[in-house]
Short mmCIF file of C-alpha atoms in Angstrom, two decimals:
data_model
loop_
_atom_site.label_atom_id
_atom_site.label_comp_id
_atom_site.label_asym_id
_atom_site.label_seq_id
_atom_site.Cartn_x
_atom_site.Cartn_y
_atom_site.Cartn_z
CA MET A 169 -13.02 13.15 16.90
CA SER A 170 -10.18 11.92 19.06
CA LEU A 171 -7.26 10.49 17.79
CA ILE A 172 -8.47 7.02 18.63
CA ARG A 173 -11.62 7.19 16.87
CA SER A 174 -10.31 8.48 13.71
CA SER A 175 -7.71 5.92 13.77
CA LEU A 176 -10.49 3.70 14.12
CA VAL A 177 -12.22 4.82 11.10
CA VAL A 178 -9.27 4.63 8.95
CA GLY A 179 -7.84 1.21 10.48
CA LEU A 180 -10.82 -0.46 10.28
CA GLY A 181 -11.75 0.50 6.72
CA SER A 182 -8.27 -0.70 5.81
CA VAL A 183 -8.18 -3.96 7.63
CA ALA A 184 -11.90 -4.49 5.79
CA SER A 185 -10.19 -3.86 2.81
CA ARG A 186 -6.97 -5.93 2.80
CA ILE A 187 -9.63 -8.80 4.06
CA LEU A 188 -11.67 -8.33 0.91
CA GLY A 189 -8.38 -8.41 -0.58
CA PHE A 190 -7.04 -11.24 0.26
CA ALA A 191 -10.72 -12.90 -0.40
CA ARG A 192 -10.18 -11.60 -3.42
CA ASP A 193 -6.25 -12.80 -4.42
CA VAL A 194 -7.84 -16.36 -2.92
CA LEU A 195 -10.12 -16.61 -5.85
CA PHE A 196 -7.90 -15.02 -8.53
CA ALA A 197 -5.70 -17.95 -7.50
CA GLN A 198 -8.45 -20.50 -7.63
CA ALA A 199 -9.61 -19.01 -11.16
CA LEU A 200 -6.14 -18.52 -13.03
CA GLY A 201 -3.50 -20.43 -11.15
CA ALA A 202 -0.05 -19.07 -11.71
CA GLY A 203 0.44 -19.88 -15.49
CA PRO A 204 1.07 -18.00 -18.88
CA VAL A 205 -2.81 -16.48 -18.25
CA ALA A 206 -2.21 -15.57 -14.69
CA ASP A 207 1.01 -13.61 -15.74
CA ALA A 208 -0.23 -12.07 -18.28
CA PHE A 209 -3.28 -10.65 -16.06
CA LEU A 210 -1.27 -9.84 -13.46
CA ALA A 211 1.47 -8.23 -15.47
CA ALA A 212 -1.33 -6.08 -16.83
CA PHE A 213 -3.19 -5.47 -13.50
CA ARG A 214 0.36 -4.67 -11.82
CA LEU A 215 0.20 -1.15 -13.28
CA PRO A 216 -3.31 0.16 -12.75
CA ASN A 217 -3.39 -1.40 -8.78
CA LEU A 218 -0.12 -0.07 -8.36
CA VAL A 219 -1.23 3.35 -9.06
CA ARG A 220 -4.64 1.95 -6.77
CA ARG A 221 -2.91 0.97 -4.07
CA ILE A 222 -0.16 4.42 -3.84
CA VAL A 223 -3.74 6.67 -4.02
CA ALA A 224 -5.42 4.50 -1.58
CA GLU A 225 -3.09 4.56 0.93
CA GLY A 226 -2.77 8.88 0.71
CA GLY A 227 -0.16 8.92 -2.37
CA LEU A 228 -1.55 12.48 -3.17
CA ASN A 229 -2.07 13.66 0.24
CA PRO A 230 1.66 15.39 0.45
CA ALA A 231 1.29 17.33 -2.17
CA LEU A 232 -2.26 18.38 -1.33
CA VAL A 233 -2.58 18.71 2.55
CA PRO A 234 -0.16 20.96 3.17
CA ALA A 235 -1.16 23.21 0.21
CA LEU A 236 -4.74 23.15 1.36
CA SER A 237 -3.96 23.39 4.78
CA ARG A 238 -2.75 26.78 4.22
CA LEU A 239 -5.65 28.29 2.96
CA GLU A 240 -9.25 29.70 4.17
CA PRO A 241 -12.16 27.39 3.66
CA HIS A 242 -13.16 29.09 0.71
CA GLU A 243 -9.87 29.51 -0.69
CA ALA A 244 -9.08 26.04 -0.58
CA ALA A 245 -12.96 24.61 -2.04
CA ASP A 246 -11.73 26.46 -5.29
CA VAL A 247 -8.35 24.91 -5.28
CA ALA A 248 -9.66 21.70 -4.40
CA GLY A 249 -11.95 22.38 -7.79
CA ASP A 250 -9.27 23.45 -9.62
CA VAL A 251 -7.21 20.44 -9.14
CA LEU A 252 -9.89 17.96 -9.33
CA GLY A 253 -10.49 19.41 -12.97
CA ALA A 254 -6.98 19.32 -13.66
CA PHE A 255 -6.24 16.42 -12.63
CA GLY A 256 -9.54 14.51 -14.35
CA LEU A 257 -8.43 16.18 -17.90
CA ALA A 258 -4.87 14.61 -17.45
CA LEU A 259 -5.66 11.49 -17.05
CA LEU A 260 -8.64 11.50 -19.79
CA ALA A 261 -5.50 12.07 -21.94
CA LEU A 262 -3.17 10.02 -20.24
CA THR A 263 -5.79 6.59 -20.67
CA GLY A 264 -5.82 7.88 -23.83
CA LEU A 265 -2.44 7.09 -24.84
CA VAL A 266 -2.40 3.98 -22.84
CA GLU A 267 -5.02 2.49 -24.85
CA ILE A 268 -3.45 3.32 -27.85
CA GLY A 269 0.33 2.70 -26.71
CA ALA A 270 -1.16 -0.69 -24.87
CA GLY A 271 1.11 -3.20 -26.64
CA LEU A 272 4.52 -1.33 -25.79
CA LEU A 273 3.10 -0.85 -22.32
CA ALA A 274 2.91 -4.17 -22.27
CA LEU A 275 6.38 -5.27 -23.40
CA LEU A 276 7.45 -2.55 -20.97
CA LEU A 277 5.32 -4.44 -17.78
CA ALA A 278 6.49 -8.05 -18.80
CA PRO A 279 9.79 -7.79 -20.83
CA GLY A 280 10.30 -11.62 -20.16
CA LEU A 281 7.71 -12.73 -22.27
CA HIS A 282 8.94 -11.03 -25.38
CA GLY A 283 8.97 -14.27 -27.11
CA ASP A 284 5.94 -15.37 -26.07
CA GLY A 285 3.76 -13.16 -28.73
CA GLU A 286 0.27 -14.98 -27.56
CA THR A 287 1.07 -14.01 -23.63
CA LEU A 288 2.49 -10.93 -24.16
CA ALA A 289 -1.18 -9.86 -26.39
CA LEU A 290 -3.16 -10.96 -23.96
CA VAL A 291 -0.84 -8.35 -21.11
CA ALA A 292 -1.70 -5.52 -23.73
CA LEU A 293 -5.76 -6.01 -23.61
CA TYR A 294 -5.76 -6.51 -20.58
CA THR A 295 -4.12 -3.16 -20.08
CA ARG A 296 -6.65 -1.57 -22.14
CA LEU A 297 -9.51 -2.99 -19.95
CA SER A 298 -8.55 -2.23 -16.82
CA PHE A 299 -6.35 1.01 -16.96
CA PRO A 300 -9.62 3.05 -16.84
CA VAL A 301 -9.61 2.72 -13.24
CA VAL A 302 -6.36 4.46 -12.33
CA LEU A 303 -8.46 7.52 -13.44
CA CYS A 304 -11.59 6.70 -11.36
CA VAL A 305 -9.40 6.35 -7.91
CA THR A 306 -7.11 9.32 -8.09
CA LEU A 307 -9.79 11.71 -8.61
CA ALA A 308 -11.13 9.65 -5.55
CA SER A 309 -8.01 9.69 -3.82
CA ILE A 310 -7.89 13.69 -4.12
CA GLY A 311 -11.70 14.04 -3.38
CA GLY A 312 -10.22 11.95 -0.16
CA ALA A 313 -7.85 14.04 0.93
CA ILE A 314 -9.79 16.95 1.02
CA LEU A 315 -12.37 15.19 3.36
CA ASN A 316 -9.36 13.60 5.30
CA LEU A 317 -7.89 17.29 5.46
CA ARG A 318 -11.48 18.32 7.23
CA GLY A 319 -11.72 15.93 9.60
CA ARG A 320 -14.67 13.75 7.35
CA PHE A 321 -13.03 10.11 7.37
CA THR A 322 -15.90 7.91 6.75
CA ALA A 323 -16.13 7.84 3.33
CA THR A 324 -12.78 7.74 2.39
CA ALA A 325 -12.05 5.02 4.58
CA LEU A 326 -15.58 2.79 3.39
CA ALA A 327 -15.11 3.95 -0.39
CA PRO A 328 -11.76 1.80 -1.51
CA LEU A 329 -13.71 -1.46 -0.57
CA ALA A 330 -16.05 -1.06 -3.73
CA VAL A 331 -12.90 -2.15 -5.85
CA ASN A 332 -12.64 -5.32 -3.98
CA GLY A 333 -16.15 -6.10 -3.15
CA GLY A 334 -17.06 -5.62 -7.15
CA LEU A 335 -13.83 -7.99 -8.30
CA ILE A 336 -15.38 -10.54 -5.37
CA LEU A 337 -18.60 -10.41 -6.52
CA ALA A 338 -17.60 -10.10 -10.29
CA LEU A 339 -14.74 -13.94 -9.78
CA VAL A 340 -18.06 -15.18 -8.11
CA VAL A 341 -20.41 -14.56 -10.95
CA LEU A 342 -17.59 -16.03 -13.17
CA GLU A 343 -16.87 -18.86 -11.13
CA PHE A 344 -20.13 -20.11 -10.63
CA GLY A 345 -22.58 -18.50 -12.83
CA PHE A 346 -20.73 -18.85 -16.20
CA SER A 347 -18.22 -21.48 -18.11
CA HIS A 348 -15.54 -19.31 -19.49
CA ALA A 349 -11.64 -19.85 -20.63
CA LEU A 350 -9.31 -18.78 -18.43
CA ALA A 351 -8.09 -16.20 -21.16
CA GLN A 352 -11.84 -14.47 -20.91
CA LYS A 353 -12.28 -14.67 -17.37
CA ALA A 354 -9.35 -12.50 -16.86
CA ALA A 355 -10.67 -10.21 -19.79
CA TRP A 356 -13.86 -10.09 -17.68
CA LEU A 357 -12.24 -9.32 -14.22
CA ALA A 358 -9.51 -6.72 -16.03
CA ALA A 359 -13.11 -4.90 -17.38
CA ALA A 360 -14.79 -5.39 -13.73
CA SER A 361 -11.54 -3.42 -12.00
CA SER A 362 -12.45 0.10 -13.95
CA LEU A 363 -16.92 -0.60 -13.28
CA ALA A 364 -15.57 -0.79 -9.58
CA GLY A 365 -13.11 1.77 -9.53
CA LEU A 366 -15.98 4.11 -10.89
CA SER A 367 -18.29 2.82 -8.45
CA GLN A 368 -15.26 4.30 -5.68
CA LEU A 369 -15.44 7.68 -7.42
CA ILE A 370 -19.29 7.90 -7.15
CA ILE A 371 -19.30 7.53 -3.34
CA VAL A 372 -16.33 10.15 -2.59
CA ALA A 373 -18.29 12.64 -4.96
CA ALA A 374 -21.47 11.73 -3.06
CA ALA A 375 -19.26 12.43 0.40
CA LEU A 376 -17.87 15.95 -1.33
CA LEU A 377 -21.29 17.23 -2.42
CA GLN A 378 -23.37 16.08 0.20
CA GLY A 379 -25.67 18.70 1.69
CA GLY A 380 -23.96 21.57 -0.31
CA SER A 381 -20.85 21.16 2.42
CA GLY A 382 -18.55 23.76 0.37
CA LEU A 383 -15.52 21.51 0.29
CA VAL A 384 -14.97 21.76 -3.34
CA LEU A 385 -16.52 24.11 -5.89
CA LEU A 386 -16.67 22.65 -9.17
CA ARG A 387 -15.55 24.36 -12.00
CA ARG A 388 -13.42 24.85 -15.26
CA PRO A 389 -9.86 24.40 -14.13
CA ARG A 390 -8.16 28.12 -13.30
CA TRP A 391 -4.59 28.48 -13.86
CA SER A 392 -2.72 29.31 -10.75
CA PRO A 393 0.97 29.39 -9.14
CA LEU A 394 -0.40 27.05 -6.59
CA LEU A 395 -2.15 24.61 -9.30
CA LYS A 396 0.85 24.49 -11.22
CA ARG A 397 3.23 23.66 -8.36
CA LEU A 398 0.42 20.98 -7.72
CA LEU A 399 0.68 19.91 -11.16
CA VAL A 400 4.08 19.29 -11.58
CA ALA A 401 4.60 17.88 -8.12
CA GLY A 402 2.00 15.25 -8.66
CA LEU A 403 4.29 12.53 -10.46
CA PRO A 404 7.34 13.03 -8.07
CA VAL A 405 4.39 12.85 -4.77
CA LEU A 406 3.24 9.75 -6.56
CA ALA A 407 6.86 8.09 -6.95
CA ALA A 408 8.05 8.81 -3.43
CA GLY A 409 4.66 8.27 -1.40
CA GLY A 410 4.39 4.85 -3.11
CA ALA A 411 7.98 3.61 -3.29
CA VAL A 412 7.82 0.33 -1.99
CA GLN A 413 4.49 -0.26 -5.08
CA ILE A 414 7.15 1.25 -7.57
CA PHE A 415 9.88 -1.20 -6.23
CA PHE A 416 7.26 -3.96 -6.96
CA LEU A 417 6.64 -2.93 -10.64
CA ALA A 418 10.51 -2.95 -11.18
CA ALA A 419 10.92 -6.52 -9.42
CA THR A 420 7.75 -7.77 -11.28
CA GLN A 421 9.48 -6.75 -14.62
CA ILE A 422 12.32 -8.94 -13.29
CA ALA A 423 10.52 -12.18 -12.07
CA SER A 424 8.35 -12.03 -15.68
CA PHE A 425 11.64 -13.99 -16.78
CA TRP A 426 10.66 -16.83 -15.16
CA PRO A 427 8.13 -19.23 -15.12
CA SER A 428 5.15 -18.24 -12.52
CA GLY A 429 7.41 -15.56 -10.95
CA VAL A 430 5.09 -12.85 -11.59
CA SER A 431 2.19 -14.56 -9.95
CA TRP A 432 4.17 -16.00 -7.04
CA LEU A 433 5.39 -12.20 -6.41
CA TYR A 434 1.95 -10.86 -6.45
CA TYR A 435 0.35 -13.36 -4.40
CA ALA A 436 3.33 -13.29 -1.95
CA GLU A 437 2.95 -9.57 -1.82
CA ARG A 438 -0.70 -9.40 -1.00
CA VAL A 439 0.27 -11.02 2.28
CA MET A 440 2.88 -8.69 3.11
CA GLN A 441 0.53 -5.76 1.80
CA LEU A 442 -2.07 -6.18 5.00
CA PRO A 443 0.55 -5.11 7.66
CA LEU A 444 2.05 -2.11 5.58
CA GLY A 445 -1.09 -1.10 3.69
CA LEU A 446 -2.31 -0.65 7.27
CA MET A 447 0.62 1.60 8.64
CA ALA A 448 0.43 3.44 5.06
CA GLY A 449 -3.19 4.62 5.28
CA LEU A 450 -2.81 5.69 9.20
CA SER A 451 0.47 7.50 7.93
CA SER A 452 -1.31 9.70 5.47
CA GLY A 453 -4.50 9.97 6.52
CA LEU A 454 -4.02 10.73 10.41
CA LEU A 455 0.08 11.57 11.01
CA LEU A 456 0.58 13.61 7.81
CA PRO A 457 -2.18 16.40 8.76
CA GLU A 458 -1.24 16.20 11.99
CA LEU A 459 3.07 16.76 11.37
CA ALA A 460 1.51 19.33 8.83
CA ARG A 461 -0.02 21.14 11.38
CA ARG A 462 3.40 21.14 13.86
CA HIS A 463 5.24 22.28 11.16
CA TRP A 464 3.19 25.36 10.11
CA ALA A 465 3.04 26.39 13.90
CA GLY A 466 6.68 26.21 13.92
CA ASP A 467 7.06 23.76 16.94
CA ARG A 468 9.75 21.23 16.19
CA GLN A 469 10.38 19.69 19.27
CA ALA A 470 6.57 18.88 18.92
CA LEU A 471 6.84 17.51 15.19
CA VAL A 472 9.92 15.11 16.04
CA SER A 473 7.98 13.90 19.11
CA ALA A 474 5.14 13.58 16.98
CA GLN A 475 7.28 11.42 14.24
CA ASN A 476 9.17 9.01 17.23
CA ARG A 477 5.74 8.00 18.66
CA ALA A 478 4.40 7.20 15.17
CA LEU A 479 7.53 5.29 14.69
CA GLU A 480 7.22 3.25 18.11
CA VAL A 481 3.23 2.43 16.94
CA ALA A 482 4.69 1.19 13.41
CA LEU A 483 7.20 -0.72 15.14
CA LEU A 484 4.42 -2.73 17.60
CA LEU A 485 2.24 -3.72 14.71
CA THR A 486 4.77 -4.66 12.13
CA LEU A 487 7.98 -6.09 13.93
CA PRO A 488 5.59 -9.26 15.16
CA ALA A 489 3.77 -9.31 11.64
CA SER A 490 7.02 -9.42 9.70
CA ALA A 491 8.14 -12.50 12.27
CA ALA A 492 4.93 -14.42 11.90
CA LEU A 493 4.87 -14.22 8.11
CA LEU A 494 8.86 -15.79 8.21
CA ILE A 495 7.39 -18.39 10.04
CA LEU A 496 4.40 -19.32 8.75
CA ALA A 497 4.67 -18.53 5.81
CA ARG A 498 4.29 -22.00 3.96
CA PRO A 499 1.13 -22.78 5.54
CA ILE A 500 -0.47 -19.39 4.79
CA SER A 501 0.38 -19.60 1.14
CA ALA A 502 -1.06 -23.26 0.78
CA VAL A 503 -4.25 -22.48 2.73
CA LEU A 504 -5.41 -19.13 0.96
CA PHE A 505 -3.98 -20.13 -2.66
CA GLU A 506 -3.63 -23.76 -2.88
CA ARG A 507 -6.72 -24.80 -4.39
CA GLY A 508 -7.86 -24.88 -7.68
CA ALA A 509 -5.48 -23.92 -10.70
CA PHE A 510 -3.22 -22.97 -8.14
CA GLU A 511 -0.83 -26.56 -7.14
CA SER A 512 1.30 -27.59 -4.31
CA SER A 513 4.22 -26.69 -6.36
CA ASP A 514 2.98 -22.59 -6.93
CA ALA A 515 2.07 -22.85 -2.82
CA GLU A 516 5.93 -24.06 -2.14
CA GLY A 517 7.31 -20.65 -4.57
CA THR A 518 4.99 -18.30 -3.04
CA ALA A 519 6.19 -19.36 0.37
CA LEU A 520 9.63 -18.69 -0.26
CA VAL A 521 8.94 -15.24 -1.66
CA LEU A 522 6.90 -14.70 1.35
CA MET A 523 9.59 -15.36 3.93
CA THR A 524 11.62 -12.89 1.76
CA LEU A 525 9.63 -10.04 1.55
CA SER A 526 8.93 -10.61 5.21
CA LEU A 527 12.50 -9.73 5.94
CA GLY A 528 11.75 -6.27 4.47
CA LEU A 529 8.62 -5.50 6.37
CA PRO A 530 9.61 -3.51 9.25
CA PHE A 531 11.74 -1.21 6.60
CA ALA A 532 9.14 -0.39 4.43
CA THR A 533 7.11 0.67 7.50
CA VAL A 534 9.70 2.65 8.94
CA ALA A 535 10.45 4.54 5.96
CA LYS A 536 6.74 5.08 4.72
CA VAL A 537 5.91 6.54 8.55
CA LEU A 538 9.71 8.67 8.58
CA SER A 539 8.66 10.45 4.95
CA GLN A 540 5.62 11.74 6.09
CA THR A 541 7.96 14.32 8.07
CA LEU A 542 9.36 15.42 4.86
CA PHE A 543 6.09 15.80 3.14
CA ALA A 544 4.65 17.68 5.70
CA CYS A 545 7.85 19.69 5.65
CA GLY A 546 7.70 20.21 1.90
CA SER A 547 11.16 18.43 1.39
CA LEU A 548 9.84 16.30 -1.66
CA ARG A 549 13.33 16.65 -3.49
CA ALA A 550 14.78 14.65 -0.17
CA ALA A 551 11.83 12.21 -0.25
CA LEU A 552 11.92 11.09 -3.85
CA ALA A 553 16.07 11.08 -3.87
CA ALA A 554 15.35 8.23 -0.93
CA ALA A 555 12.95 6.54 -3.22
CA GLY A 556 15.22 6.58 -6.30
CA PHE A 557 18.06 5.06 -4.23
CA GLY A 558 15.77 2.55 -2.56
CA LEU A 559 14.77 1.66 -6.41
CA ALA A 560 18.11 1.46 -7.28
CA VAL A 561 18.88 -0.95 -4.59
CA THR A 562 16.11 -2.88 -5.31
CA VAL A 563 17.25 -3.40 -8.99
CA THR A 564 20.44 -4.35 -8.64
CA GLY A 565 19.84 -6.51 -5.87
CA SER A 566 17.37 -8.13 -7.22
CA LEU A 567 19.30 -8.51 -10.55
CA LEU A 568 22.16 -10.44 -8.64
CA LEU A 569 20.19 -12.38 -6.46
CA ALA A 570 17.83 -13.77 -8.66
CA TRP A 571 19.99 -15.68 -10.96
CA PRO A 572 21.12 -17.70 -8.28
CA LEU A 573 17.58 -17.99 -6.26
CA GLY A 574 14.80 -17.55 -8.72
CA PRO A 575 11.75 -15.54 -7.54
CA ALA A 576 13.18 -15.25 -3.99
CA GLY A 577 16.32 -13.75 -4.82
CA ILE A 578 14.20 -11.19 -6.47
CA ALA A 579 12.24 -10.72 -3.49
CA LEU A 580 15.19 -10.33 -1.64
CA GLY A 581 16.82 -8.05 -3.25
CA LEU A 582 13.32 -5.95 -2.74
CA SER A 583 13.96 -6.39 0.96
CA LEU A 584 16.87 -4.75 0.50
CA GLY A 585 15.57 -2.14 -1.59
CA CYS A 586 13.39 -1.15 1.52
CA LEU A 587 16.26 -1.19 3.88
CA GLY A 588 18.34 1.28 1.93
CA HIS A 589 15.41 3.42 1.33
CA ALA A 590 14.32 3.56 5.18
CA GLY A 591 18.01 4.24 5.56
CA ALA A 592 18.01 7.15 2.85
CA VAL A 593 14.57 8.92 4.83
CA ILE A 594 16.52 8.41 8.34
CA LEU A 595 19.59 10.51 6.41
CA GLY A 596 17.83 12.96 5.02
CA LEU A 597 15.82 13.59 8.41
CA GLN A 598 19.59 14.00 9.86
CA ARG A 599 19.81 16.76 7.32
CA PHE A 600 17.14 19.28 8.07
CA GLY A 601 18.00 18.39 12.06
CA LEU A 602 14.67 16.39 12.19
CA TRP A 603 16.06 12.83 13.28
CA ALA A 604 15.98 12.47 16.81
CA PRO A 605 15.41 9.03 18.41
CA ASP A 606 14.92 9.65 22.25
CA ARG A 607 15.31 7.27 25.56
CA GLN A 608 11.99 6.58 25.50
CA ILE A 609 11.95 5.06 21.90
CA GLN A 610 15.10 3.20 22.46
CA ALA A 611 13.63 1.33 25.26
CA ARG A 612 10.33 0.86 24.02
CA LEU A 613 11.93 -0.49 20.53
CA LEU A 614 13.98 -3.32 23.19
CA ARG A 615 10.77 -4.42 24.46
CA ILE A 616 8.92 -4.76 21.43
CA ALA A 617 11.75 -6.72 20.54
CA ALA A 618 11.22 -9.22 23.87
CA ALA A 619 8.03 -9.49 22.62
CA VAL A 620 8.24 -10.31 19.57
CA LEU A 621 11.13 -13.50 20.19
CA ALA A 622 8.16 -14.38 23.29
CA MET A 623 6.26 -14.63 20.39
CA SER A 624 8.11 -16.65 17.25
CA SER A 625 9.79 -19.20 20.33
CA GLY A 626 6.06 -19.94 20.73
CA LEU A 627 4.64 -20.12 16.76
CA LEU A 628 7.95 -22.25 16.60
CA GLY A 629 6.61 -24.91 19.14
CA ALA A 630 3.52 -25.15 18.06
CA GLY A 631 4.78 -25.31 14.13
CA ARG A 632 6.55 -28.68 15.31
CA ILE A 633 3.66 -29.80 17.15
CA LEU A 634 1.39 -29.30 14.36
CA PRO A 635 3.51 -29.84 10.95
CA GLN A 636 0.73 -30.44 8.51
CA VAL A 637 -1.24 -27.09 9.36
CA GLN A 638 -4.86 -26.90 7.74
CA ALA A 639 -7.28 -23.77 7.94
CA PRO A 640 -8.55 -24.12 11.23
CA ALA A 641 -5.25 -24.83 12.55
CA LEU A 642 -3.81 -21.89 10.65
CA ALA A 643 -6.52 -19.26 12.71
CA ALA A 644 -5.97 -21.13 15.50
CA LEU A 645 -2.08 -20.25 15.25
CA CYS A 646 -2.43 -16.77 13.86
CA LEU A 647 -5.09 -16.24 17.28
CA CYS A 648 -2.79 -17.62 19.93
CA GLY A 649 0.09 -15.71 18.46
CA ILE A 650 -1.69 -12.42 18.54
CA ALA A 651 -3.01 -13.13 22.23
CA LEU A 652 0.50 -14.27 23.30
CA TYR A 653 2.30 -11.07 21.55
CA ALA A 654 -0.44 -8.87 23.60
CA LEU A 655 0.47 -10.49 26.59
CA ALA A 656 4.35 -10.39 26.02
CA ALA A 657 4.25 -6.80 25.22
CA TRP A 658 1.78 -5.74 28.01
CA MET A 659 4.38 -8.04 30.40
CA THR A 660 7.64 -6.53 28.90
CA GLY A 661 5.91 -2.69 29.49
CA ALA A 662 6.28 -2.16 25.15
CA VAL A 663 2.25 -1.17 25.90
CA THR A 664 1.13 0.58 29.00
CA ARG A 665 -1.90 2.34 29.96
CA ASP A 666 -0.60 5.75 29.48
CA ASP A 667 -0.56 4.74 25.65
CA TRP A 668 -4.22 4.01 25.81
CA ALA A 669 -4.77 7.67 27.94
CA ALA A 670 -2.17 9.33 25.09
CA LEU A 671 -4.45 7.44 21.97
CA THR A 672 -8.20 8.79 23.44
CA LYS A 673 -6.50 12.57 24.33
CA LYS A 674 -8.38 14.99 21.71
CA SER A 675 -6.10 15.67 18.67
#
């Protein structure tokens, strides 16, 4: 399969999942609003959703792909079966502990609610109902990594749609089929998320076992040095691969001290995650296996060149997205979420948070792409150190900026954390002699910046003409912005015919 076809499969799956996620969150806002029940549900939903996003974006791939890629197919099938069995048992035990200790976990997830026993009890209830999704999506992610390694991308790209699709179905049924109090609606939604995760696991399992493909041998796990390394590395890999998601978890804990802070941060993050999640899925699903192959072939120059080209693509997509979110934050928040229980003041608060989050989007993407090189080379310690530094900057910046600026200050601290994370990853690459931006990427970055400036000028001008932007006008603005950016990118040379020819080459 050519690189462009593989990219389209993974990319379309990621985009479809994000679009369904948007629809889900629009319905969340309509059904739950941004009050105490919404804060309780979203605080509880944050942890399983964090794990789901990390593993859906290939968070375990850095540990699995390099290890399995060095084995013969039959050996890889044996090890894959051991990994699935061992992780399954470990996750079952973890789920049991969460069900027992949900009350304490609720206090850790939302410390700002410690004085509100009723809301904190709801956090514990929703945590118990939604946490089983972690078991399902993690095992599905391991299966997806095995499929991706063998060049089978369709099932892993489409399976995550089951989670958002299932939640949307539950929301529609609850909103239009039954009449429940807010707390009851949230409880049903938490339970529905676990059932939707089970459907995702079933889809991936069917693809793994289709026609006796021999991709995995299910059996009682056999302890081996390789399995031990994978289990020991599992948590650090998730932490390093899902650094930005962990930054958001820490920020949510701080935001719980502000009324509606958890909800505003959640809804703004969901908008930001559309471009970021797309790049994360492409990086871990396509870039990591390619970098791992070049690393084990000993071709350092080709590895650095692939890294630079991937960074060009990432910036080509995320720099205009960052500028557009900054400019259109208010109409986006109003059009997507301002209905039902979600009031105008909530839309305004969400817009301010989105504006400050958009500043960190390019840095989050740069760190995500460049981290794949560290993972491919087995430099987990450097990736983990970079994630730890970014988390420290996020917590410090959010605490310092929250008191004068409220939730928007927390979001600004998050953006600073993304900047610190990207800088730390680059320093890690320099240590290994793997950071060498060539003239091509420098020239491309200048052309991209010029195209983004042209697009931003057009959006600002249109915003003055249309001060009250409704859904049709927002859609028109987005389409015109995309068209203007595409034209400017072509005119400035940020995108050329040679790029298309390079993408369609066999991988």
